[in-house]
CSV table of C-alpha atoms in Angstrom, one decimal:
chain,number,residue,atom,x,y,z
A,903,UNK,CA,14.7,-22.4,3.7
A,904,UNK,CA,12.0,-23.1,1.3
A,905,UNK,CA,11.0,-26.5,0.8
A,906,UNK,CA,10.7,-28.6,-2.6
A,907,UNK,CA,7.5,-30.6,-2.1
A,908,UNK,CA,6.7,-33.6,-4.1
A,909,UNK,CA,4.5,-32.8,-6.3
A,910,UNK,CA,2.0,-35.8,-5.7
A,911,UNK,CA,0.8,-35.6,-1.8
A,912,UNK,CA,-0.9,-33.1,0.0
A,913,UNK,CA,1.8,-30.3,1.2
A,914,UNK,CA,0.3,-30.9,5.1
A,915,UNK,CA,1.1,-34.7,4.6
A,916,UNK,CA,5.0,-33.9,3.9
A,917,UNK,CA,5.3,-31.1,6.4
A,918,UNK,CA,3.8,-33.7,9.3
A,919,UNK,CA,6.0,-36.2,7.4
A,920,UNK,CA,9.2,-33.9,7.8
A,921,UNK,CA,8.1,-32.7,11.8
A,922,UNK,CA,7.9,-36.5,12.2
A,923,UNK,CA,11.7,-37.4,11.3
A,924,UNK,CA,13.0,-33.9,13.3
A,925,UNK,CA,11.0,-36.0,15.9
A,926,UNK,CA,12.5,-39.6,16.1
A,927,UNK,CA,15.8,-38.2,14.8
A,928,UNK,CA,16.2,-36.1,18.0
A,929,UNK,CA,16.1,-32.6,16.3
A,930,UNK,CA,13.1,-31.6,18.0
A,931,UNK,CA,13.0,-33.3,22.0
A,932,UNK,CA,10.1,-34.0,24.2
A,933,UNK,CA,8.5,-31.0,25.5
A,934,UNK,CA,10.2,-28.7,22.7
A,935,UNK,CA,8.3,-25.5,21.4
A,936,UNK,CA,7.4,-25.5,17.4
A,937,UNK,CA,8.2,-21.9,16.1
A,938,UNK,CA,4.2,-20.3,15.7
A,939,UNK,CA,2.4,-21.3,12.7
A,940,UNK,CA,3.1,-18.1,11.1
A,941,UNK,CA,7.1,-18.3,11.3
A,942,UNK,CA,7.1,-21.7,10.2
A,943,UNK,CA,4.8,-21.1,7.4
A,944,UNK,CA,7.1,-18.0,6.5
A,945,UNK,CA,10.0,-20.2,6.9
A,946,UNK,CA,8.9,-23.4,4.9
A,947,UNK,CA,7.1,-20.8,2.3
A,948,UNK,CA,3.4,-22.0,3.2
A,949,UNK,CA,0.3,-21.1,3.6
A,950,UNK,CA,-0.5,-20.3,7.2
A,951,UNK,CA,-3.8,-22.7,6.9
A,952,UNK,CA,-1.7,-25.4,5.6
A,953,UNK,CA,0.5,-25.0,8.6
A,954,UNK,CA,-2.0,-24.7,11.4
A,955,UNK,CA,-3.4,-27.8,9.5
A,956,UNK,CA,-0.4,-29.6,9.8
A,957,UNK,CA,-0.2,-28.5,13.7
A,958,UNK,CA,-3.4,-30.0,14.5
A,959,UNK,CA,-2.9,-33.1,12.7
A,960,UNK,CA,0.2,-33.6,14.9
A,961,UNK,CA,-2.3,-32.6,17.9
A,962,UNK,CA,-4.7,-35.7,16.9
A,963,UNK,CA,-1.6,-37.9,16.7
A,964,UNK,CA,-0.6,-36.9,20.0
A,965,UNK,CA,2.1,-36.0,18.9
A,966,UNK,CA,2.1,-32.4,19.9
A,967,UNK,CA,-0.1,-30.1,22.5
A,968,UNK,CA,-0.7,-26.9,22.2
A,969,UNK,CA,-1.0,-24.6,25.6
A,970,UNK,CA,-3.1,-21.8,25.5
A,971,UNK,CA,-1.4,-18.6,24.9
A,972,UNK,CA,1.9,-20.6,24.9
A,973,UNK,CA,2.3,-22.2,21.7
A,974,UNK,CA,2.6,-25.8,20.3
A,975,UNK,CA,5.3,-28.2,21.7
A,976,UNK,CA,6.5,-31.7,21.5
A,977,UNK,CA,4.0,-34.0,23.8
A,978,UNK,CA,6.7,-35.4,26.8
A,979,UNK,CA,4.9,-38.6,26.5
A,980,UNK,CA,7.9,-41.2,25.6
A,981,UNK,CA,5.4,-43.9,25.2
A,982,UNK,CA,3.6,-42.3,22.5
A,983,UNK,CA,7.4,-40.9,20.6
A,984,UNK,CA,8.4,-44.8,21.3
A,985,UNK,CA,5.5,-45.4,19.1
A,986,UNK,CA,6.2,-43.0,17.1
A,987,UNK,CA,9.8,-44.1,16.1
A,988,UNK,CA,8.2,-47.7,15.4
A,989,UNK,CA,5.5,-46.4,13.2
A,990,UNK,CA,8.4,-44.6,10.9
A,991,UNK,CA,11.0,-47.9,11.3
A,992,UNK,CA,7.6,-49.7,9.7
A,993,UNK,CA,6.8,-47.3,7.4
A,994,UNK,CA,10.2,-46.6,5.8
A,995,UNK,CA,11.1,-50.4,6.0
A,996,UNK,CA,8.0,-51.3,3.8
A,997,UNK,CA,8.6,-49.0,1.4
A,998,UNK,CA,12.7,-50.2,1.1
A,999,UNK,CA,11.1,-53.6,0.6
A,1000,UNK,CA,8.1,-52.7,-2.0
A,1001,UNK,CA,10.9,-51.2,-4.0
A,1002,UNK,CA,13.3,-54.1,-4.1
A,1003,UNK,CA,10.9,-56.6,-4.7
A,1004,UNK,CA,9.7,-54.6,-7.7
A,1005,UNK,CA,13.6,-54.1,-8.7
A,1006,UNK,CA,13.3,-58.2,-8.4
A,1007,UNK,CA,15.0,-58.7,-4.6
A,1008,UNK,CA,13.7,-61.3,-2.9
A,1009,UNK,CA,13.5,-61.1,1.1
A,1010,UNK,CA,16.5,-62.7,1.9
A,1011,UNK,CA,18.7,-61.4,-0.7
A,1012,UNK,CA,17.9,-58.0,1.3
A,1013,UNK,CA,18.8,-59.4,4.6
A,1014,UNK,CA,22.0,-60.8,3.2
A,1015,UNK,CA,22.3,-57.2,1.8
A,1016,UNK,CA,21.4,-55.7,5.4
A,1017,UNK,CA,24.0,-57.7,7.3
A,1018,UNK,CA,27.1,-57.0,4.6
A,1019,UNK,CA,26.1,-53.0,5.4
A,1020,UNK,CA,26.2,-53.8,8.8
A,1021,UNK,CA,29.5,-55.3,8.4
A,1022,UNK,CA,30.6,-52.6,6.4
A,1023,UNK,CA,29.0,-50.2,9.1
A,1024,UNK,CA,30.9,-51.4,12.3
B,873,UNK,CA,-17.4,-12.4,0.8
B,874,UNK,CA,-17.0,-11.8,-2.6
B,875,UNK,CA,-20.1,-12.7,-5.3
B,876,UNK,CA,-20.1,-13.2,-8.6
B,877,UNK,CA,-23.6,-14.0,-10.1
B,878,UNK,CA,-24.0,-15.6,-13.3
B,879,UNK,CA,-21.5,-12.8,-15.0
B,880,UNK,CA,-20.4,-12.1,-18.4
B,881,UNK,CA,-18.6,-9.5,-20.1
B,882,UNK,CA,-18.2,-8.6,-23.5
B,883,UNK,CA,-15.6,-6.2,-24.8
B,884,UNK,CA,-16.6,-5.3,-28.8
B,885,UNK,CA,-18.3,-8.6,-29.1
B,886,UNK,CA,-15.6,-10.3,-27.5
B,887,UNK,CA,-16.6,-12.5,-24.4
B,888,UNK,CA,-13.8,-11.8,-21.8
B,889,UNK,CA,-16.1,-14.1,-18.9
B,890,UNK,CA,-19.1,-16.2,-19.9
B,891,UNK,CA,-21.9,-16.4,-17.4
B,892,UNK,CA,-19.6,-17.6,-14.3
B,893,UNK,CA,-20.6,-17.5,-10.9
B,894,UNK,CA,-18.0,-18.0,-8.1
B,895,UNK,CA,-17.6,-17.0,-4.2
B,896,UNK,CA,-14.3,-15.5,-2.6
B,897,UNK,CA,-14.3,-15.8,0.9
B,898,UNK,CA,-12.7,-14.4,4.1
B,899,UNK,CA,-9.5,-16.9,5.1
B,900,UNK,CA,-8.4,-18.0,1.9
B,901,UNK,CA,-5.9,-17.9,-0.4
B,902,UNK,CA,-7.2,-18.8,-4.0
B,903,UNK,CA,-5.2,-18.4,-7.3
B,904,UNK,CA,-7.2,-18.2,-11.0
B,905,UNK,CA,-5.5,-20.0,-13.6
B,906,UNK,CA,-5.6,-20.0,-16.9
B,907,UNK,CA,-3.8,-19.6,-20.6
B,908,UNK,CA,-3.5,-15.9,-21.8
B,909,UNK,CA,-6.9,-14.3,-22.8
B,910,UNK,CA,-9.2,-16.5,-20.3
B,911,UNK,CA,-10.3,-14.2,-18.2
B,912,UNK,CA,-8.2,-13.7,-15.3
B,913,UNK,CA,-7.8,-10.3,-15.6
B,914,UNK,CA,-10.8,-9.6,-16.9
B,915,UNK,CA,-12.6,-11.1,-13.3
B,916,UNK,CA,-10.1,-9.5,-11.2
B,917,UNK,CA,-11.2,-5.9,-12.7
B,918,UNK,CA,-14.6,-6.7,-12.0
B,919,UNK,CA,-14.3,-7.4,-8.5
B,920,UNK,CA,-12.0,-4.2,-8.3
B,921,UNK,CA,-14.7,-2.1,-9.6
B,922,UNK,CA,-12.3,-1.1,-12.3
B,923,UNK,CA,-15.1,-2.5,-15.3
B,924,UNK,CA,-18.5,-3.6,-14.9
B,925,UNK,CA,-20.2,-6.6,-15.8
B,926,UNK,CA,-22.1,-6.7,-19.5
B,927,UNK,CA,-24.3,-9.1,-17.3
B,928,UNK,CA,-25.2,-10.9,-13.7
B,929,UNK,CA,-23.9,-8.9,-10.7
B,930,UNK,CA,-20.2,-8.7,-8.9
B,931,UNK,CA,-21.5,-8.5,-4.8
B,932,UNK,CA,-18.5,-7.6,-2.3
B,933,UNK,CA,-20.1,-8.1,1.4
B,934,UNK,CA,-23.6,-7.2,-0.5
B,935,UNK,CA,-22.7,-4.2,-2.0
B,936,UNK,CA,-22.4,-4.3,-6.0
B,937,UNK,CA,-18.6,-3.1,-7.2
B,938,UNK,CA,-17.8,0.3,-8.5
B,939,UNK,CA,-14.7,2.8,-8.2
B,940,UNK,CA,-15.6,3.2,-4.5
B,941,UNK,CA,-15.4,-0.3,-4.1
B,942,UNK,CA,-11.2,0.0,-3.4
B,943,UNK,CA,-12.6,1.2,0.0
B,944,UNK,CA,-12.4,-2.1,1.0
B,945,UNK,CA,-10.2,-4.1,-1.9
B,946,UNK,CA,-6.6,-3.7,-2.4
B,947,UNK,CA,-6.3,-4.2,-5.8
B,948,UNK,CA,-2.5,-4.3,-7.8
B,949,UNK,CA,-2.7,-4.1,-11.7
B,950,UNK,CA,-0.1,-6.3,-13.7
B,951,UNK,CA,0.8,-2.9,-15.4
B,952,UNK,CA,3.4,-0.3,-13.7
B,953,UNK,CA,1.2,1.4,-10.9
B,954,UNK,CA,3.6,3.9,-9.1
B,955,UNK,CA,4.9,7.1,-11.2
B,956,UNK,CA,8.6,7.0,-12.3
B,957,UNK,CA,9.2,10.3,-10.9
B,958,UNK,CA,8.8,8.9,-7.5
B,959,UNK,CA,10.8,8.0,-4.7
B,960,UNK,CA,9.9,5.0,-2.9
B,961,UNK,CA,9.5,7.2,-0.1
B,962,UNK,CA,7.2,9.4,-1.7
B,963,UNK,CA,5.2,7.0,-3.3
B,964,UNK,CA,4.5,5.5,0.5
B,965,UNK,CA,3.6,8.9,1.0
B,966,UNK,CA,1.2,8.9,-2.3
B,967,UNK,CA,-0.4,5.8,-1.0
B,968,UNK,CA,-0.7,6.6,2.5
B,969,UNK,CA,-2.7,9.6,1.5
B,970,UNK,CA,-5.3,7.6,-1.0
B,971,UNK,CA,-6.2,4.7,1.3
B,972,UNK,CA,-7.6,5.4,4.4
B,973,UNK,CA,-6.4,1.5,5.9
B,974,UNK,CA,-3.2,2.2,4.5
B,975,UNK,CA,-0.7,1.0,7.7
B,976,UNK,CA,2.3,2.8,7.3
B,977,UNK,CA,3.9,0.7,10.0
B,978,UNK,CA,3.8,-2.8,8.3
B,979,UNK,CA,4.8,-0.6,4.8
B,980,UNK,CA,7.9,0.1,6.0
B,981,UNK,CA,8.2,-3.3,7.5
B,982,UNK,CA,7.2,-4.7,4.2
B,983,UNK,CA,10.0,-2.4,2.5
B,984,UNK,CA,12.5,-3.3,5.0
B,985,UNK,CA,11.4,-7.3,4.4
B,986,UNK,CA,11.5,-6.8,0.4
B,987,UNK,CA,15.1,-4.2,1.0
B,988,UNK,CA,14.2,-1.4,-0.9
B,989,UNK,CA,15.5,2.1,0.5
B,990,UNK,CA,13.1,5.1,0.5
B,991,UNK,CA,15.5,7.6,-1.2
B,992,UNK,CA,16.0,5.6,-4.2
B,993,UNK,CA,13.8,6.9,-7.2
B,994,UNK,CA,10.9,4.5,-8.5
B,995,UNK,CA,12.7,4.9,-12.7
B,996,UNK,CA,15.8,3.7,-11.0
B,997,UNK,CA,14.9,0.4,-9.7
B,998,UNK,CA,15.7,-2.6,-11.4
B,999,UNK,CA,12.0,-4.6,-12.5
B,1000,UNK,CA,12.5,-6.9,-9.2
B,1001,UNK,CA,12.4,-4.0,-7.2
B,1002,UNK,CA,9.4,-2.7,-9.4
B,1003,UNK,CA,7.5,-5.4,-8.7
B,1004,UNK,CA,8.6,-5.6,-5.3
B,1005,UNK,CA,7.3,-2.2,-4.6
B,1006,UNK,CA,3.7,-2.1,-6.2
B,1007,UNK,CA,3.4,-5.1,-3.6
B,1008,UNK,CA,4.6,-3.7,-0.9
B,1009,UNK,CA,1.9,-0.7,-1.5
B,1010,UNK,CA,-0.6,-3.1,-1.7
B,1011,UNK,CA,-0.1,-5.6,1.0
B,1012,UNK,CA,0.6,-2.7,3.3
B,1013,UNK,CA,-3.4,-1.9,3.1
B,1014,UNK,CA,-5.4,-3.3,6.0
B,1015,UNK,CA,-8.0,-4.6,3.3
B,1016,UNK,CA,-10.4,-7.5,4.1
B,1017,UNK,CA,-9.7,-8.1,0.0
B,1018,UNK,CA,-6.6,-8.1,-1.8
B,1019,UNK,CA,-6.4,-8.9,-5.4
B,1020,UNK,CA,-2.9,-9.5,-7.3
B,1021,UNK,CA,-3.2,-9.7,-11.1
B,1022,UNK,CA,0.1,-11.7,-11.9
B,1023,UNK,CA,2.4,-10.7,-9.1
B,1024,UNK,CA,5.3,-12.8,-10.6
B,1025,UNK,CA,5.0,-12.0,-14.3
B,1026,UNK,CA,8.2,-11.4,-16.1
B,1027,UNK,CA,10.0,-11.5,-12.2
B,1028,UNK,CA,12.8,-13.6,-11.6
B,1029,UNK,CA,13.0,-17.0,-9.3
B,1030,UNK,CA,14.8,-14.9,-6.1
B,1031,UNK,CA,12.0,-12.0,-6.7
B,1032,UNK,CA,9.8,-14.5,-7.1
B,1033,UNK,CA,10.6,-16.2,-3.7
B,1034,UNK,CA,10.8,-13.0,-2.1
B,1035,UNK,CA,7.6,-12.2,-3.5
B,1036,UNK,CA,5.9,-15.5,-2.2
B,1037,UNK,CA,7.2,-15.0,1.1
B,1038,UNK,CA,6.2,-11.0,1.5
B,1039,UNK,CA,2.6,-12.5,1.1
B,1040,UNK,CA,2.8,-15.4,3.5
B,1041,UNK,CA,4.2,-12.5,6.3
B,1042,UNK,CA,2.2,-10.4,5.3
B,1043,UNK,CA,-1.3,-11.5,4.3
B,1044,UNK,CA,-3.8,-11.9,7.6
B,1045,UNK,CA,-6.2,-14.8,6.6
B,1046,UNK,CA,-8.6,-14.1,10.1
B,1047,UNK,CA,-9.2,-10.9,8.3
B,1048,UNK,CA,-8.3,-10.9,4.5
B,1049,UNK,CA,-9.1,-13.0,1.5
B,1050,UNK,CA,-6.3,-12.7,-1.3
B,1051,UNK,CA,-6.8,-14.2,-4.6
B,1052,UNK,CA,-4.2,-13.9,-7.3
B,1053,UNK,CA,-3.8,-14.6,-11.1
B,1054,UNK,CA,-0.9,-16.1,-11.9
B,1055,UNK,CA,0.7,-18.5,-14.9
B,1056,UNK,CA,3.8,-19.2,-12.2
B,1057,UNK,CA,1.9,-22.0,-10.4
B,1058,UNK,CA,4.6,-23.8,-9.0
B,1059,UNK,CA,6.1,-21.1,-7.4
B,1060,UNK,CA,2.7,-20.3,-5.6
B,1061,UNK,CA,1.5,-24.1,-5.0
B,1062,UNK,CA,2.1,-24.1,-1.9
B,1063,UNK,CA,0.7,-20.8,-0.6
B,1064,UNK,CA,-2.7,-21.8,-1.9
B,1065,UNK,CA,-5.6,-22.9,-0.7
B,1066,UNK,CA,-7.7,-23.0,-3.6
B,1067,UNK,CA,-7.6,-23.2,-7.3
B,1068,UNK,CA,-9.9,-22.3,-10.1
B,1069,UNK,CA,-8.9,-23.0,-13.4
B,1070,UNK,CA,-10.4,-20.6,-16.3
B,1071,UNK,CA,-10.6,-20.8,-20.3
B,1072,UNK,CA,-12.0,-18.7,-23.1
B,1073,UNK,CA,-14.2,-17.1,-20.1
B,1074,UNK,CA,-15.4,-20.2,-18.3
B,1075,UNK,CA,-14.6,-21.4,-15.3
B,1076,UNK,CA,-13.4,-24.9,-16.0
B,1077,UNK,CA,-12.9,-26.8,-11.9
B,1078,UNK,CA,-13.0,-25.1,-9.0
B,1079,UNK,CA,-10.9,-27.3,-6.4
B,1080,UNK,CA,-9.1,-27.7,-3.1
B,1081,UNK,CA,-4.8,-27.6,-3.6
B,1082,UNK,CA,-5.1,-30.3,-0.8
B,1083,UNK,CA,-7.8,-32.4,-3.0
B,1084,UNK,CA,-5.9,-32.0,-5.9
B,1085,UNK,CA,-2.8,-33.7,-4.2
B,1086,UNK,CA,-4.7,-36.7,-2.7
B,1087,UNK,CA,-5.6,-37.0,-6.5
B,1088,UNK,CA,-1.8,-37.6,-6.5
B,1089,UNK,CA,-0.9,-34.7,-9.3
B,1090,UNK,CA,-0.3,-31.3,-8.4
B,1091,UNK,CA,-1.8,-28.3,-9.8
B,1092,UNK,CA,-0.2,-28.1,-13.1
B,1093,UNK,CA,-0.7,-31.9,-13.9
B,1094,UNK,CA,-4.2,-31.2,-12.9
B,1095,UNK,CA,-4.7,-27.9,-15.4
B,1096,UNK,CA,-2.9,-30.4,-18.3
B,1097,UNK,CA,-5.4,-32.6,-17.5
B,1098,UNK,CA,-8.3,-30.4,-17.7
B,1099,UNK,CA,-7.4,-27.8,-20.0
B,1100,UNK,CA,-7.3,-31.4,-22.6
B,1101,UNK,CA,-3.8,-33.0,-23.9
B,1102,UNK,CA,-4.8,-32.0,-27.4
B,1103,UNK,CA,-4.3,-28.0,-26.7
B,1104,UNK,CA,-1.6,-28.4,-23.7
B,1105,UNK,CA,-1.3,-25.3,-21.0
B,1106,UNK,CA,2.6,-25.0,-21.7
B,1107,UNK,CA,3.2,-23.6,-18.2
């Protein structure tokens, strides 16, 4: 599958963007192996340096590890995936909210949205 | 690494480049840019050895470019390369016999990857497979430089994406630089690691594909808006 990136971040950003969500969504679990930089970069339709780029980044996060000779993999550190799944919940949230307010939603009108979809949900 | 000094080149009068100076180096994927008539071509040929410069010097790992030069750069002309009265087979063959770093091994992988057969004859395949082919000759050379003069050009989206993806399984960037000329940009965005944008012989930027992006454009908002709104690119 070759991915449609948008066209105004850097390609690294979204692919440690979409590793992220496989992350906190469960699609990738602690201590999982990433296929090698090559067959991912093959598969997303990359450039290998823009993979091992995004790899590393994910390294400084701590979000992966590579092993020597072994490959890359999903750190087993819950703590740090805990954090992880909070730093998305934040991310996403802010963005839901800066998008209302500038479609003229105020805070509560949202909540009051939130709870009728939860409603709706159960 | 791959030098240009302070080069120009004139054909009848015409300047093709106009004194530009650029390094190509080992590990990177760069892709020239440019409206029809800027010089892409044109720069390509001179670091293929294929025409020399009217001025300033073309330096591949020190040595100034001639015909010998394809020693060590894998060069693929936007023009029909392999005879018609081939068979994919035979032009393997052909090529095998003309570069000493040809690896047959990772040519038939390449042909297996791209799905051509051997026994079909080279005036017989559709342009896709054309195209498909005269890459598939050149990737499969062990080169540390391989230069693609519009690999998509008149190619369809599938051909295009098989095309794109060839390269990334193919290319080795610890060993080989590839630089490619291309007006499909989108479809080769994101295999890039550098672009350098070129008009009426002049190169106009020289950027990262990662700098470019935490501009927030991409690469064809970013030749719009250097090639001028007045004369747009029209890519």
């Amino acid at each position: 599958m070759t991915i449609d990136f948008q066209r105004d971040k850097p390609i690294y950003q979204q692919l440690l963007d979409r590793l992220s969500s496989e992350i906190v969504r469960g699609d990738r679990k602690p201590g999982d192996k990433l296929p090698s930089v090559r067959d991912y970069a093959i598969e997303t339709g990359v450039n290998p340096n823009t993979m091992s780029r995004t790899y590393k980044e994910l390294e400084v996060m701590g979000i992966a590890e590579t092993r020597r000779g072994q490959g890359t993999f999903v750190t087993e550190d819950e703590e740090r995936l805990e954090q992880l799944r909070n730093e998305m919940k934040t991310k996403h949230t802010e963005s839901f909210v800066s998008q209302m307010k500038d479609l003229g939603f105020s805070i509560d009108e949202m909540i009051e949205e939130l709870k009728e979809n939860k409603e709706g949900d159960s | 690494m791959i030098r240009l000094q302070h080069v120009s080149k004139s054909y009848l009068g015409h300047k093709a480049l106009d004194d530009v100076s650029i390094d190509f180096t080992k590990g990177k994927v760069t892709g020239i840019v440019g409206e029809n008539g800027s010089g892409k071509s044109t720069s390509l040929k001179l670091m293929a050895g294929l025409v020399r410069p009217s001025k300033g010097s073309v330096l591949i790992d020190e040595e100034p470019t001639n015909r010998q030069i394809s020693r060590i750069v894998a060069y693929m002309s936007e023009l029909d390369q392999v005879p018609p009265f081939f068979t994919v087979g035979e032009s393997l063959n052909f090529a095998s016999t003309q570069f000493p770093d040809f690896d047959r091994e990772q040519a038939e992988e390449i042909l297996a990857f791209m799905k051509l057969e051997k026994t079909q004859k080279v005036k017989h395949l559709s342009k896709g497979n054309r195209g498909r082919l005269k890459m598939a000759l050149t990737m499969a050379r062990n080169a540390p430089y391989i230069l693609l003069d519009e690999p998509f050009s008149g190619l369809d989206p599938m051909v295009r994406n098989s095309i794109v993806k060839g390269l990334i399984k193919f290319v080795d960037l610890e060993k080989q630089a590839l630089i490619i000329t291309t007006h499909e940009i989108r479809e080769i965005e994101p295999i890039l690691d550098e672009v350098i944008a070129i008009r009426k012989g002049k190169i106009l930027s020289h950027n990262t594909v990662d700098g470019i992006r935490e501009e927030g454009r991409d690469v064809v908002e970013w030749l719009e808006d250097i090639y001028g709104s007045g004369e747009g690119y029209g890519a």
